[in-house]
PDB file of C-alpha atoms in Angstrom:
ATOM      1  CA  MET A 930     -42.888  77.464 -24.419  1.00 71.00           C
ATOM      2  CA  GLU A 931     -40.542  74.713 -23.754  1.00 81.00           C
ATOM      3  CA  ILE A 932     -37.070  74.269 -25.033  1.00 91.00           C
ATOM      4  CA  GLU A 933     -35.246  70.756 -25.871  1.00 91.00           C
ATOM      5  CA  ARG A 934     -32.167  71.564 -23.846  1.00 94.00           C
ATOM      6  CA  GLN A 935     -29.789  74.660 -23.321  1.00 96.00           C
ATOM      7  CA  LYS A 936     -25.964  74.654 -23.307  1.00 97.00           C
ATOM      8  CA  ILE A 937     -23.884  77.574 -21.485  1.00 97.00           C
ATOM      9  CA  PHE A 938     -20.506  78.718 -22.672  1.00 97.00           C
ATOM     10  CA  GLY A 939     -18.090  81.215 -20.949  1.00 96.00           C
ATOM     11  CA  ARG A 940     -19.393  83.226 -17.851  1.00 92.00           C
ATOM     12  CA  GLU A 941     -21.763  81.213 -15.846  1.00 88.00           C
ATOM     13  CA  ASP A 942     -22.858  83.545 -13.277  1.00 87.00           C
ATOM     14  CA  PHE A 943     -26.081  85.731 -13.613  1.00 85.00           C
ATOM     15  CA  ASP A 944     -25.322  89.561 -13.619  1.00 85.00           C
ATOM     16  CA  GLU A 945     -28.257  91.957 -13.778  1.00 81.00           C
ATOM     17  CA  GLN A 946     -26.213  94.874 -15.199  1.00 86.00           C
ATOM     18  CA  ALA A 947     -25.138  92.543 -18.059  1.00 94.00           C
ATOM     19  CA  ILE A 948     -26.466  93.340 -21.759  1.00 97.00           C
ATOM     20  CA  ASN A 949     -28.887  90.490 -22.845  1.00 98.00           C
ATOM     21  CA  ILE A 950     -29.036  90.079 -26.432  1.00 98.00           C
ATOM     22  CA  THR A 951     -30.894  87.326 -28.480  1.00 98.00           C
ATOM     23  CA  PHE A 952     -30.741  85.924 -31.680  1.00 98.00           C
ATOM     24  CA  GLY A 953     -32.839  83.273 -33.739  1.00 96.00           C
ATOM     25  CA  VAL A 954     -30.842  81.404 -36.197  1.00 96.00           C
ATOM     26  CA  ASP A 955     -30.756  78.203 -38.543  1.00 93.00           C
ATOM     27  CA  SER A 956     -27.264  76.743 -38.811  1.00 93.00           C
ATOM     28  CA  PRO A 957     -26.225  78.327 -41.975  1.00 93.00           C
ATOM     29  CA  PHE A 958     -26.199  81.684 -40.238  1.00 95.00           C
ATOM     30  CA  ILE A 959     -24.180  80.811 -37.223  1.00 97.00           C
ATOM     31  CA  PRO A 960     -20.793  82.161 -38.626  1.00 98.00           C
ATOM     32  CA  MET A 961     -22.669  85.498 -39.545  1.00 97.00           C
ATOM     33  CA  MET A 962     -24.097  85.709 -36.049  1.00 98.00           C
ATOM     34  CA  GLY A 963     -20.764  85.005 -34.520  1.00 98.00           C
ATOM     35  CA  ILE A 964     -19.110  87.863 -36.481  1.00 98.00           C
ATOM     36  CA  CYS A 965     -21.883  90.136 -35.284  1.00 98.00           C
ATOM     37  CA  MET A 966     -21.428  88.712 -31.771  1.00 98.00           C
ATOM     38  CA  THR A 967     -17.758  89.810 -32.030  1.00 98.00           C
ATOM     39  CA  SER A 968     -18.586  93.368 -33.176  1.00 98.00           C
ATOM     40  CA  LEU A 969     -20.960  93.749 -30.070  1.00 98.00           C
ATOM     41  CA  ILE A 970     -17.836  92.419 -27.767  1.00 98.00           C
ATOM     42  CA  LYS A 971     -15.482  94.722 -29.368  1.00 98.00           C
ATOM     43  CA  ASN A 972     -17.468  98.055 -29.220  1.00 98.00           C
ATOM     44  CA  ASN A 973     -19.065  97.514 -25.710  1.00 97.00           C
ATOM     45  CA  PRO A 974     -15.588  96.484 -23.706  1.00 95.00           C
ATOM     46  CA  ALA A 975     -16.603  97.808 -20.367  1.00 92.00           C
ATOM     47  CA  ARG A 976     -19.729  95.598 -20.213  1.00 94.00           C
ATOM     48  CA  LYS A 977     -20.708  91.979 -19.688  1.00 96.00           C
ATOM     49  CA  ILE A 978     -22.636  90.490 -22.339  1.00 97.00           C
ATOM     50  CA  SER A 979     -25.186  87.544 -22.094  1.00 98.00           C
ATOM     51  CA  PHE A 980     -26.019  86.195 -25.773  1.00 98.00           C
ATOM     52  CA  HIS A 981     -29.182  83.971 -25.837  1.00 98.00           C
ATOM     53  CA  VAL A 982     -29.166  81.901 -29.066  1.00 98.00           C
ATOM     54  CA  PHE A 983     -32.469  80.054 -30.175  1.00 97.00           C
ATOM     55  CA  LEU A 984     -31.672  77.323 -32.765  1.00 96.00           C
ATOM     56  CA  ASP A 985     -32.595  73.700 -33.658  1.00 94.00           C
ATOM     57  CA  LYS A 986     -29.181  72.495 -34.351  1.00 95.00           C
ATOM     58  CA  ILE A 987     -25.215  73.449 -34.421  1.00 97.00           C
ATOM     59  CA  ASP A 988     -22.260  71.470 -35.627  1.00 95.00           C
ATOM     60  CA  ARG A 989     -19.310  70.608 -33.521  1.00 96.00           C
ATOM     61  CA  ARG A 990     -17.018  73.235 -35.376  1.00 97.00           C
ATOM     62  CA  ASP A 991     -19.377  76.100 -34.849  1.00 98.00           C
ATOM     63  CA  GLU A 992     -19.551  74.987 -31.069  1.00 97.00           C
ATOM     64  CA  GLU A 993     -15.851  75.140 -30.839  1.00 98.00           C
ATOM     65  CA  LYS A 994     -15.754  78.630 -32.098  1.00 98.00           C
ATOM     66  CA  ILE A 995     -18.268  79.803 -29.737  1.00 98.00           C
ATOM     67  CA  LEU A 996     -16.323  78.482 -27.082  1.00 98.00           C
ATOM     68  CA  GLU A 997     -13.256  80.133 -28.518  1.00 98.00           C
ATOM     69  CA  LEU A 998     -15.083  83.617 -28.648  1.00 98.00           C
ATOM     70  CA  CYS A 999     -15.901  83.217 -24.716  1.00 97.00           C
ATOM     71  CA  ARG A1000     -12.293  82.324 -24.173  1.00 97.00           C
ATOM     72  CA  GLN A1001     -11.111  85.636 -25.882  1.00 96.00           C
ATOM     73  CA  SER A1002     -13.751  87.379 -23.910  1.00 96.00           C
ATOM     74  CA  PRO A1003     -13.980  86.179 -20.201  1.00 95.00           C
ATOM     75  CA  THR A1004     -16.964  88.299 -19.489  1.00 95.00           C
ATOM     76  CA  THR A1005     -19.031  86.944 -22.150  1.00 97.00           C
ATOM     77  CA  GLN A1006     -21.928  84.309 -21.726  1.00 97.00           C
ATOM     78  CA  ILE A1007     -23.239  82.287 -24.506  1.00 98.00           C
ATOM     79  CA  ILE A1008     -26.658  80.232 -23.889  1.00 97.00           C
ATOM     80  CA  LEU A1009     -27.786  77.978 -26.678  1.00 98.00           C
ATOM     81  CA  TYR A1010     -31.507  77.148 -26.520  1.00 98.00           C
ATOM     82  CA  PHE A1011     -32.487  74.205 -28.654  1.00 97.00           C
ATOM     83  CA  LEU A1012     -35.954  74.262 -30.046  1.00 95.00           C
ATOM     84  CA  PRO A1013     -37.734  71.398 -31.659  1.00 91.00           C
ATOM     85  CA  GLN A1014     -37.083  71.085 -35.514  1.00 84.00           C
ATOM     86  CA  ASP A1015     -40.574  70.958 -36.262  1.00 84.00           C
ATOM     87  CA  LEU A1016     -41.535  74.223 -34.317  1.00 86.00           C
ATOM     88  CA  TYR A1017     -43.783  76.299 -36.208  1.00 82.00           C
ATOM     89  CA  LYS A1018     -43.947  74.172 -39.295  1.00 80.00           C
ATOM     90  CA  GLU A1019     -47.570  75.056 -39.729  1.00 79.00           C
ATOM     91  CA  ILE A1020     -46.822  78.675 -40.592  1.00 81.00           C
ATOM     92  CA  PRO A1021     -46.515  79.233 -44.100  1.00 72.00           C
ATOM     93  CA  ILE A1022     -43.739  81.378 -45.618  1.00 71.00           C
ATOM     94  CA  ILE A1023     -43.896  83.041 -48.899  1.00 62.00           C
ATOM     95  CA  GLU A1024     -40.493  84.658 -49.432  1.00 61.00           C
ATOM     96  CA  LYS A1025     -38.154  81.957 -50.534  1.00 62.00           C
ATOM     97  CA  ASN A1026     -35.165  83.584 -48.980  1.00 63.00           C
ATOM     98  CA  TYR A1027     -36.379  83.218 -45.220  1.00 71.00           C
ATOM     99  CA  SER A1028     -35.968  80.177 -43.153  1.00 78.00           C
ATOM    100  CA  ARG A1029     -38.356  79.096 -40.186  1.00 80.00           C
ATOM    101  CA  ALA A1030     -35.812  80.745 -37.927  1.00 84.00           C
ATOM    102  CA  ILE A1031     -37.422  84.192 -38.415  1.00 86.00           C
ATOM    103  CA  PHE A1032     -40.235  82.684 -35.900  1.00 90.00           C
ATOM    104  CA  TYR A1033     -37.463  82.116 -33.444  1.00 93.00           C
ATOM    105  CA  ARG A1034     -37.400  85.583 -32.177  1.00 94.00           C
ATOM    106  CA  ILE A1035     -41.157  84.955 -31.040  1.00 95.00           C
ATOM    107  CA  ALA A1036     -40.061  81.767 -29.250  1.00 95.00           C
ATOM    108  CA  ALA A1037     -37.334  83.745 -27.483  1.00 96.00           C
ATOM    109  CA  ALA A1038     -39.463  86.401 -26.215  1.00 97.00           C
ATOM    110  CA  GLN A1039     -41.886  84.053 -24.805  1.00 96.00           C
ATOM    111  CA  PHE A1040     -39.435  81.731 -23.144  1.00 96.00           C
ATOM    112  CA  LEU A1041     -37.130  84.719 -21.830  1.00 96.00           C
ATOM    113  CA  SER A1042     -40.255  86.760 -20.725  1.00 96.00           C
ATOM    114  CA  THR A1043     -40.208  84.809 -17.203  1.00 93.00           C
ATOM    115  CA  ARG A1044     -36.578  85.295 -16.800  1.00 94.00           C
ATOM    116  CA  LEU A1045     -35.432  88.738 -18.084  1.00 96.00           C
ATOM    117  CA  LYS A1046     -37.011  92.099 -17.981  1.00 96.00           C
ATOM    118  CA  ARG A1047     -35.444  93.584 -21.100  1.00 97.00           C
ATOM    119  CA  ILE A1048     -33.684  92.061 -24.058  1.00 98.00           C
ATOM    120  CA  ILE A1049     -32.369  93.311 -27.313  1.00 98.00           C
ATOM    121  CA  TYR A1050     -33.188  91.204 -30.413  1.00 98.00           C
ATOM    122  CA  MET A1051     -30.793  91.182 -33.449  1.00 98.00           C
ATOM    123  CA  ASP A1052     -30.921  89.648 -36.984  1.00 96.00           C
ATOM    124  CA  ALA A1053     -27.580  87.889 -37.444  1.00 96.00           C
ATOM    125  CA  ASP A1054     -26.769  89.891 -40.791  1.00 95.00           C
ATOM    126  CA  MET A1055     -25.847  92.997 -38.516  1.00 97.00           C
ATOM    127  CA  LEU A1056     -22.731  94.837 -37.119  1.00 98.00           C
ATOM    128  CA  CYS A1057     -22.465  96.694 -33.907  1.00 98.00           C
ATOM    129  CA  LEU A1058     -20.356  99.695 -34.568  1.00 98.00           C
ATOM    130  CA  LYS A1059     -20.463 101.557 -31.367  1.00 97.00           C
ATOM    131  CA  PRO A1060     -21.533 101.259 -27.732  1.00 98.00           C
ATOM    132  CA  LEU A1061     -25.082 100.413 -26.913  1.00 98.00           C
ATOM    133  CA  ASP A1062     -25.188 102.747 -23.869  1.00 96.00           C
ATOM    134  CA  GLU A1063     -27.572 105.344 -25.333  1.00 96.00           C
ATOM    135  CA  LEU A1064     -30.225 102.635 -26.194  1.00 97.00           C
ATOM    136  CA  LEU A1065     -29.994 100.841 -22.762  1.00 96.00           C
ATOM    137  CA  GLN A1066     -30.464 104.193 -20.918  1.00 95.00           C
ATOM    138  CA  MET A1067     -33.943 104.705 -22.827  1.00 95.00           C
ATOM    139  CA  PRO A1068     -37.098 104.136 -20.773  1.00 94.00           C
ATOM    140  CA  LEU A1069     -39.328 101.339 -21.768  1.00 96.00           C
ATOM    141  CA  GLU A1070     -42.036 101.556 -19.247  1.00 94.00           C
ATOM    142  CA  ASN A1071     -45.330 101.384 -20.841  1.00 93.00           C
ATOM    143  CA  PHE A1072     -43.771 100.464 -24.275  1.00 98.00           C
ATOM    144  CA  LEU A1073     -44.099  97.160 -25.862  1.00 98.00           C
ATOM    145  CA  LEU A1074     -40.530  97.740 -27.439  1.00 98.00           C
ATOM    146  CA  ALA A1075     -38.078 100.192 -29.107  1.00 98.00           C
ATOM    147  CA  ALA A1076     -37.572  99.764 -32.892  1.00 98.00           C
ATOM    148  CA  VAL A1077     -36.991 101.602 -36.156  1.00 97.00           C
ATOM    149  CA  VAL A1078     -39.672 102.745 -38.623  1.00 96.00           C
ATOM    150  CA  ASP A1079     -39.202 100.442 -41.759  1.00 93.00           C
ATOM    151  CA  THR A1080     -38.383 101.838 -45.246  1.00 85.00           C
ATOM    152  CA  ASP A1081     -41.749 101.117 -46.758  1.00 79.00           C
ATOM    153  CA  VAL A1082     -44.177 102.030 -44.333  1.00 85.00           C
ATOM    154  CA  ALA A1083     -46.942 103.313 -46.551  1.00 85.00           C
ATOM    155  CA  THR A1084     -47.077 100.079 -48.679  1.00 85.00           C
ATOM    156  CA  ARG A1085     -46.982  97.592 -45.758  1.00 87.00           C
ATOM    157  CA  LYS A1086     -49.726  99.654 -43.793  1.00 91.00           C
ATOM    158  CA  ARG A1087     -51.826  99.709 -46.850  1.00 91.00           C
ATOM    159  CA  GLU A1088     -51.594  95.678 -47.443  1.00 91.00           C
ATOM    160  CA  LEU A1089     -52.014  94.783 -43.826  1.00 93.00           C
ATOM    161  CA  GLY A1090     -54.864  97.399 -43.127  1.00 94.00           C
ATOM    162  CA  LEU A1091     -53.039  99.248 -40.277  1.00 95.00           C
ATOM    163  CA  SER A1092     -54.402 102.471 -38.894  1.00 95.00           C
ATOM    164  CA  ASP A1093     -53.401 105.680 -40.568  1.00 91.00           C
ATOM    165  CA  ASN A1094     -51.389 107.006 -37.590  1.00 92.00           C
ATOM    166  CA  TYR A1095     -49.651 103.642 -37.105  1.00 95.00           C
ATOM    167  CA  LYS A1096     -46.016 103.572 -37.948  1.00 94.00           C
ATOM    168  CA  TYR A1097     -44.798 100.265 -39.263  1.00 96.00           C
ATOM    169  CA  PHE A1098     -41.420  99.094 -37.601  1.00 96.00           C
ATOM    170  CA  ASN A1099     -38.590  96.826 -38.741  1.00 96.00           C
ATOM    171  CA  SER A1100     -38.281  93.657 -36.503  1.00 96.00           C
ATOM    172  CA  GLY A1101     -34.383  93.282 -37.503  1.00 96.00           C
ATOM    173  CA  PHE A1102     -33.392  95.137 -34.271  1.00 98.00           C
ATOM    174  CA  LEU A1103     -35.690  95.202 -31.341  1.00 98.00           C
ATOM    175  CA  TYR A1104     -35.274  96.592 -27.778  1.00 98.00           C
ATOM    176  CA  MET A1105     -38.012  94.327 -26.048  1.00 98.00           C
ATOM    177  CA  ASN A1106     -39.951  95.014 -22.893  1.00 98.00           C
ATOM    178  CA  LEU A1107     -40.178  91.433 -21.703  1.00 97.00           C
ATOM    179  CA  GLU A1108     -42.235  92.200 -18.640  1.00 97.00           C
ATOM    180  CA  PHE A1109     -44.956  93.954 -20.989  1.00 97.00           C
ATOM    181  CA  TRP A1110     -44.484  90.992 -23.505  1.00 97.00           C
ATOM    182  CA  GLY A1111     -45.341  88.297 -21.261  1.00 96.00           C
ATOM    183  CA  ARG A1112     -48.105  90.009 -19.332  1.00 97.00           C
ATOM    184  CA  GLU A1113     -49.806  90.648 -22.515  1.00 97.00           C
ATOM    185  CA  LYS A1114     -48.910  87.396 -23.954  1.00 97.00           C
ATOM    186  CA  ILE A1115     -47.443  88.877 -27.226  1.00 97.00           C
ATOM    187  CA  SER A1116     -46.178  85.619 -28.639  1.00 96.00           C
ATOM    188  CA  GLU A1117     -49.380  83.872 -28.463  1.00 95.00           C
ATOM    189  CA  GLN A1118     -51.073  86.750 -30.136  1.00 97.00           C
ATOM    190  CA  VAL A1119     -48.567  87.057 -32.648  1.00 96.00           C
ATOM    191  CA  LEU A1120     -48.896  83.309 -33.665  1.00 94.00           C
ATOM    192  CA  LYS A1121     -52.814  83.689 -33.708  1.00 94.00           C
ATOM    193  CA  VAL A1122     -52.402  86.347 -36.352  1.00 94.00           C
ATOM    194  CA  LEU A1123     -49.832  84.368 -38.462  1.00 92.00           C
ATOM    195  CA  ALA A1124     -52.534  81.434 -38.480  1.00 88.00           C
ATOM    196  CA  GLU A1125     -54.919  83.841 -39.921  1.00 86.00           C
ATOM    197  CA  GLY A1126     -53.288  83.859 -43.390  1.00 83.00           C
ATOM    198  CA  LYS A1127     -50.148  84.397 -45.393  1.00 84.00           C
ATOM    199  CA  PHE A1128     -47.833  87.409 -45.041  1.00 88.00           C
ATOM    200  CA  PHE A1129     -44.707  88.559 -47.052  1.00 88.00           C
ATOM    201  CA  PHE A1130     -42.820  89.508 -44.071  1.00 90.00           C
ATOM    202  CA  PRO A1131     -44.575  87.109 -41.654  1.00 90.00           C
ATOM    203  CA  ASP A1132     -43.143  87.708 -38.019  1.00 92.00           C
ATOM    204  CA  GLN A1133     -42.615  91.332 -38.620  1.00 94.00           C
ATOM    205  CA  ASP A1134     -46.027  91.959 -40.142  1.00 94.00           C
ATOM    206  CA  ALA A1135     -47.748  89.839 -37.275  1.00 95.00           C
ATOM    207  CA  MET A1136     -46.025  91.896 -34.666  1.00 97.00           C
ATOM    208  CA  ASN A1137     -46.916  95.260 -36.235  1.00 97.00           C
ATOM    209  CA  ILE A1138     -50.508  93.863 -36.507  1.00 97.00           C
ATOM    210  CA  VAL A1139     -50.540  92.937 -32.758  1.00 97.00           C
ATOM    211  CA  ALA A1140     -49.201  96.314 -31.731  1.00 98.00           C
ATOM    212  CA  ASP A1141     -51.749  98.130 -33.854  1.00 97.00           C
ATOM    213  CA  ARG A1142     -54.972  96.274 -32.996  1.00 96.00           C
ATOM    214  CA  ASN A1143     -54.216  96.615 -29.245  1.00 97.00           C
ATOM    215  CA  ALA A1144     -53.006 100.281 -29.272  1.00 97.00           C
ATOM    216  CA  TYR A1145     -49.522  99.023 -27.666  1.00 98.00           C
ATOM    217  CA  LYS A1146     -47.140 101.932 -27.595  1.00 98.00           C
ATOM    218  CA  VAL A1147     -43.782 101.517 -29.617  1.00 98.00           C
ATOM    219  CA  ARG A1148     -41.002 103.875 -28.840  1.00 98.00           C
ATOM    220  CA  TYR A1149     -39.546 104.873 -32.361  1.00 97.00           C
ATOM    221  CA  ILE A1150     -35.590 105.150 -32.343  1.00 98.00           C
ATOM    222  CA  PRO A1151     -33.391 106.850 -34.625  1.00 97.00           C
ATOM    223  CA  ASN A1152     -32.276 104.903 -37.755  1.00 95.00           C
ATOM    224  CA  ARG A1153     -28.600 104.806 -36.605  1.00 96.00           C
ATOM    225  CA  PHE A1154     -29.717 101.700 -34.373  1.00 98.00           C
ATOM    226  CA  ASN A1155     -30.801  99.754 -37.372  1.00 97.00           C
ATOM    227  CA  ASN A1156     -29.413 101.270 -40.511  1.00 95.00           C
ATOM    228  CA  PHE A1157     -30.434  99.632 -43.689  1.00 92.00           C
ATOM    229  CA  PHE A1158     -27.553  98.600 -46.136  1.00 87.00           C
ATOM    230  CA  ARG A1159     -29.404  99.023 -49.077  1.00 82.00           C
ATOM    231  CA  VAL A1160     -32.642 100.862 -49.756  1.00 74.00           C
ATOM    232  CA  ASN A1161     -34.567 100.559 -52.985  1.00 70.00           C
ATOM    233  CA  SER A1162     -31.350  98.713 -54.362  1.00 75.00           C
ATOM    234  CA  LYS A1163     -29.187 101.558 -53.609  1.00 81.00           C
ATOM    235  CA  GLU A1164     -26.367 101.112 -51.172  1.00 84.00           C
ATOM    236  CA  ILE A1165     -26.519 103.694 -48.299  1.00 83.00           C
ATOM    237  CA  PRO A1166     -23.315 105.397 -47.393  1.00 84.00           C
ATOM    238  CA  LEU A1167     -22.182 104.811 -44.046  1.00 91.00           C
ATOM    239  CA  THR A1168     -21.973 107.691 -41.648  1.00 94.00           C
ATOM    240  CA  ASP A1169     -20.129 108.316 -38.172  1.00 95.00           C
ATOM    241  CA  ASP A1170     -23.253 107.941 -35.864  1.00 96.00           C
ATOM    242  CA  ILE A1171     -24.240 104.552 -36.847  1.00 97.00           C
ATOM    243  CA  VAL A1172     -24.472 101.962 -34.030  1.00 98.00           C
ATOM    244  CA  ILE A1173     -25.873  99.221 -36.047  1.00 98.00           C
ATOM    245  CA  GLU A1174     -25.636  98.436 -39.622  1.00 97.00           C
ATOM    246  CA  HIS A1175     -28.055  95.851 -41.033  1.00 95.00           C
ATOM    247  CA  PHE A1176     -27.087  94.162 -44.101  1.00 93.00           C
ATOM    248  CA  ALA A1177     -30.687  93.807 -45.129  1.00 88.00           C
ATOM    249  CA  GLY A1178     -31.715  92.437 -48.631  1.00 82.00           C
ATOM    250  CA  GLN A1179     -30.166  89.543 -50.831  1.00 83.00           C
ATOM    251  CA  LYS A1180     -26.668  91.187 -51.282  1.00 86.00           C
ATOM    252  CA  LYS A1181     -24.563  90.522 -48.435  1.00 92.00           C
ATOM    253  CA  PRO A1182     -20.983  91.554 -47.726  1.00 92.00           C
ATOM    254  CA  TRP A1183     -19.980  88.012 -47.091  1.00 94.00           C
ATOM    255  CA  HIS A1184     -20.992  86.959 -50.802  1.00 93.00           C
ATOM    256  CA  PRO A1185     -17.826  86.212 -52.731  1.00 91.00           C
ATOM    257  CA  TRP A1186     -19.560  87.736 -55.905  1.00 90.00           C
ATOM    258  CA  TYR A1187     -20.526  91.090 -54.524  1.00 87.00           C
ATOM    259  CA  ASN A1188     -18.086  93.993 -53.886  1.00 85.00           C
ATOM    260  CA  SER A1189     -19.143  96.818 -51.617  1.00 86.00           C
ATOM    261  CA  PRO A1190     -17.453  99.579 -49.702  1.00 85.00           C
ATOM    262  CA  LEU A1191     -18.523  97.874 -46.605  1.00 90.00           C
ATOM    263  CA  THR A1192     -16.909  94.784 -47.485  1.00 92.00           C
ATOM    264  CA  LYS A1193     -13.778  95.702 -46.038  1.00 93.00           C
ATOM    265  CA  LEU A1194     -15.579  96.954 -42.946  1.00 95.00           C
ATOM    266  CA  TYR A1195     -17.340  93.483 -42.694  1.00 96.00           C
ATOM    267  CA  GLU A1196     -14.038  91.537 -43.288  1.00 96.00           C
ATOM    268  CA  SER A1197     -12.208  93.552 -40.674  1.00 97.00           C
ATOM    269  CA  TYR A1198     -14.572  92.122 -37.855  1.00 98.00           C
ATOM    270  CA  GLN A1199     -14.453  88.694 -39.386  1.00 98.00           C
ATOM    271  CA  LYS A1200     -10.746  88.447 -39.100  1.00 98.00           C
ATOM    272  CA  ILE A1201     -10.647  89.043 -35.380  1.00 98.00           C
ATOM    273  CA  SER A1202     -13.710  86.579 -34.778  1.00 98.00           C
ATOM    274  CA  PRO A1203     -13.205  82.726 -34.460  1.00 98.00           C
ATOM    275  CA  TRP A1204     -14.976  82.827 -37.835  1.00 98.00           C
ATOM    276  CA  HIS A1205     -12.029  84.145 -39.544  1.00 97.00           C
ATOM    277  CA  ASP A1206     -11.626  81.274 -42.044  1.00 96.00           C
ATOM    278  CA  PHE A1207     -15.349  81.155 -42.868  1.00 96.00           C
ATOM    279  CA  VAL A1208     -16.109  81.161 -46.819  1.00 92.00           C
ATOM    280  CA  TYR A1209     -19.543  81.542 -47.954  1.00 92.00           C
ATOM    281  CA  LEU A1210     -20.345  79.054 -50.745  1.00 89.00           C
ATOM    282  CA  PRO A1211     -23.127  79.235 -53.032  1.00 86.00           C
ATOM    283  CA  ARG A1212     -26.439  77.590 -51.937  1.00 85.00           C
ATOM    284  CA  ASN A1213     -28.628  77.702 -55.049  1.00 86.00           C
ATOM    285  CA  TYR A1214     -28.464  77.750 -58.720  1.00 86.00           C
ATOM    286  CA  GLN A1215     -28.930  81.527 -59.019  1.00 89.00           C
ATOM    287  CA  GLU A1216     -25.750  81.996 -56.359  1.00 86.00           C
ATOM    288  CA  HIS A1217     -23.800  79.327 -58.421  1.00 90.00           C
ATOM    289  CA  ARG A1218     -24.360  81.791 -61.660  1.00 90.00           C
ATOM    290  CA  LEU A1219     -23.420  84.815 -59.791  1.00 90.00           C
ATOM    291  CA  MET A1220     -20.180  83.065 -58.401  1.00 89.00           C
ATOM    292  CA  GLY A1221     -19.223  82.048 -62.154  1.00 88.00           C
ATOM    293  CA  ARG A1222     -19.682  85.556 -63.212  1.00 88.00           C
ATOM    294  CA  ALA A1223     -17.667  87.015 -60.482  1.00 88.00           C
ATOM    295  CA  CYS A1224     -14.612  84.529 -61.499  1.00 89.00           C
ATOM    296  CA  LEU A1225     -14.954  85.501 -64.796  1.00 89.00           C
ATOM    297  CA  GLN A1226     -14.516  89.390 -63.998  1.00 87.00           C
ATOM    298  CA  GLN A1227     -11.484  88.203 -62.112  1.00 86.00           C
ATOM    299  CA  GLY A1228     -10.022  86.460 -64.900  1.00 90.00           C
ATOM    300  CA  LYS A1229     -10.347  83.124 -63.113  1.00 90.00           C
ATOM    301  CA  TRP A1230     -11.516  81.289 -66.471  1.00 90.00           C
ATOM    302  CA  LEU A1231     -11.417  77.521 -65.106  1.00 91.00           C
ATOM    303  CA  GLU A1232     -13.166  78.660 -61.820  1.00 90.00           C
ATOM    304  CA  ALA A1233     -15.720  80.439 -64.092  1.00 89.00           C
ATOM    305  CA  LEU A1234     -16.356  77.332 -66.131  1.00 92.00           C
ATOM    306  CA  LYS A1235     -16.649  75.107 -63.255  1.00 91.00           C
ATOM    307  CA  TRP A1236     -19.152  77.325 -61.485  1.00 87.00           C
ATOM    308  CA  TYR A1237     -21.342  77.900 -64.977  1.00 87.00           C
ATOM    309  CA  PHE A1238     -21.669  73.913 -65.227  1.00 89.00           C
ATOM    310  CA  SER A1239     -22.452  73.674 -61.786  1.00 91.00           C
ATOM    311  CA  TYR A1240     -25.129  76.436 -62.294  1.00 89.00           C
ATOM    312  CA  LEU A1241     -26.719  74.565 -65.035  1.00 91.00           C
ATOM    313  CA  LYS A1242     -26.770  71.364 -63.340  1.00 89.00           C
ATOM    314  CA  ARG A1243     -28.270  72.712 -60.223  1.00 88.00           C
ATOM    315  CA  ARG A1244     -30.748  74.679 -62.266  1.00 88.00           C
ATOM    316  CA  ARG A1245     -31.996  71.508 -63.914  1.00 88.00           C
ATOM    317  CA  ILE A1246     -32.126  69.811 -60.293  1.00 84.00           C
ATOM    318  CA  GLU A1247     -33.912  72.431 -58.509  1.00 81.00           C
ATOM    319  CA  LYS A1248     -36.696  73.074 -61.180  1.00 78.00           C
ATOM    320  CA  ASN A1249     -37.309  69.429 -61.483  1.00 79.00           C
ATOM    321  CA  SER A1250     -37.776  69.242 -57.768  1.00 72.00           C
ATOM    322  CA  LYS A1251     -40.060  72.085 -57.848  1.00 65.00           C
ATOM    323  CA  ARG A1252     -42.291  70.376 -60.497  1.00 63.00           C
ATOM    324  CA  GLY A1253     -42.428  67.457 -58.473  1.00 55.00           C
TER     325      GLY A1253
END
């Protein structure tokens, strides 16, 4: 596994005691990743953190904000690993809300397995609310990784043909044994599975298939390390023991049209991050419609009208593009 180039921000020294965390993102999710990083730094003040970010591109403004984050926290190190933009283009994606960046965690584990023993992988749509010490003290010897059991285990097991006693895990938060990963060539196995067919949750399904086929041991950790924001369309209240809050699903606290009790929590971390001025803008015709409806509910009639006409225009363009 090769990368095109890398760029280091902040602390340059290698510290074996640092917490190593990796992200795989495309450029639209860099602000959310930065807010997640801010929450990790704030809630682990006594620890050095090294962030390993796998991506294909980044604009100058986000680079400047990453540099600012490192200036705010001198013990923080952020390394950007640039991947080829056509990486994994051959792997099909069914779910339209996914980008090819979901496969970057596979590349990250493969590349870093020759450099690190353990690493935490996180989706960008998360917040850290408590220290990670309890997780880091868990032994991982002879385990492939530590993860939380997913919410839809029975359905996924049936569709994928997994063993009856196997527990299907969610790949949004993983504490990975990179020594085991590299020795067993897990990334190569996952890519081979992905080449076998189409999967609704491609990388997650493939990792679970590889773990089950080979009877690799998975350490199942409490849900508080990957607490789902919504389950079966219902928002789950936040409890005091949550370590990692995962804003999984289509509704996000940074969407201007979605008002949630957890929106203020998310905004509290955004305000102390270099991305405090980030404003999410609709990216497809469905989101233009939702934005118009939100403006209407707020009594912003002209804004609502603007977004409604924009919705009609975008819908025509996007549907014609699909037909072509």
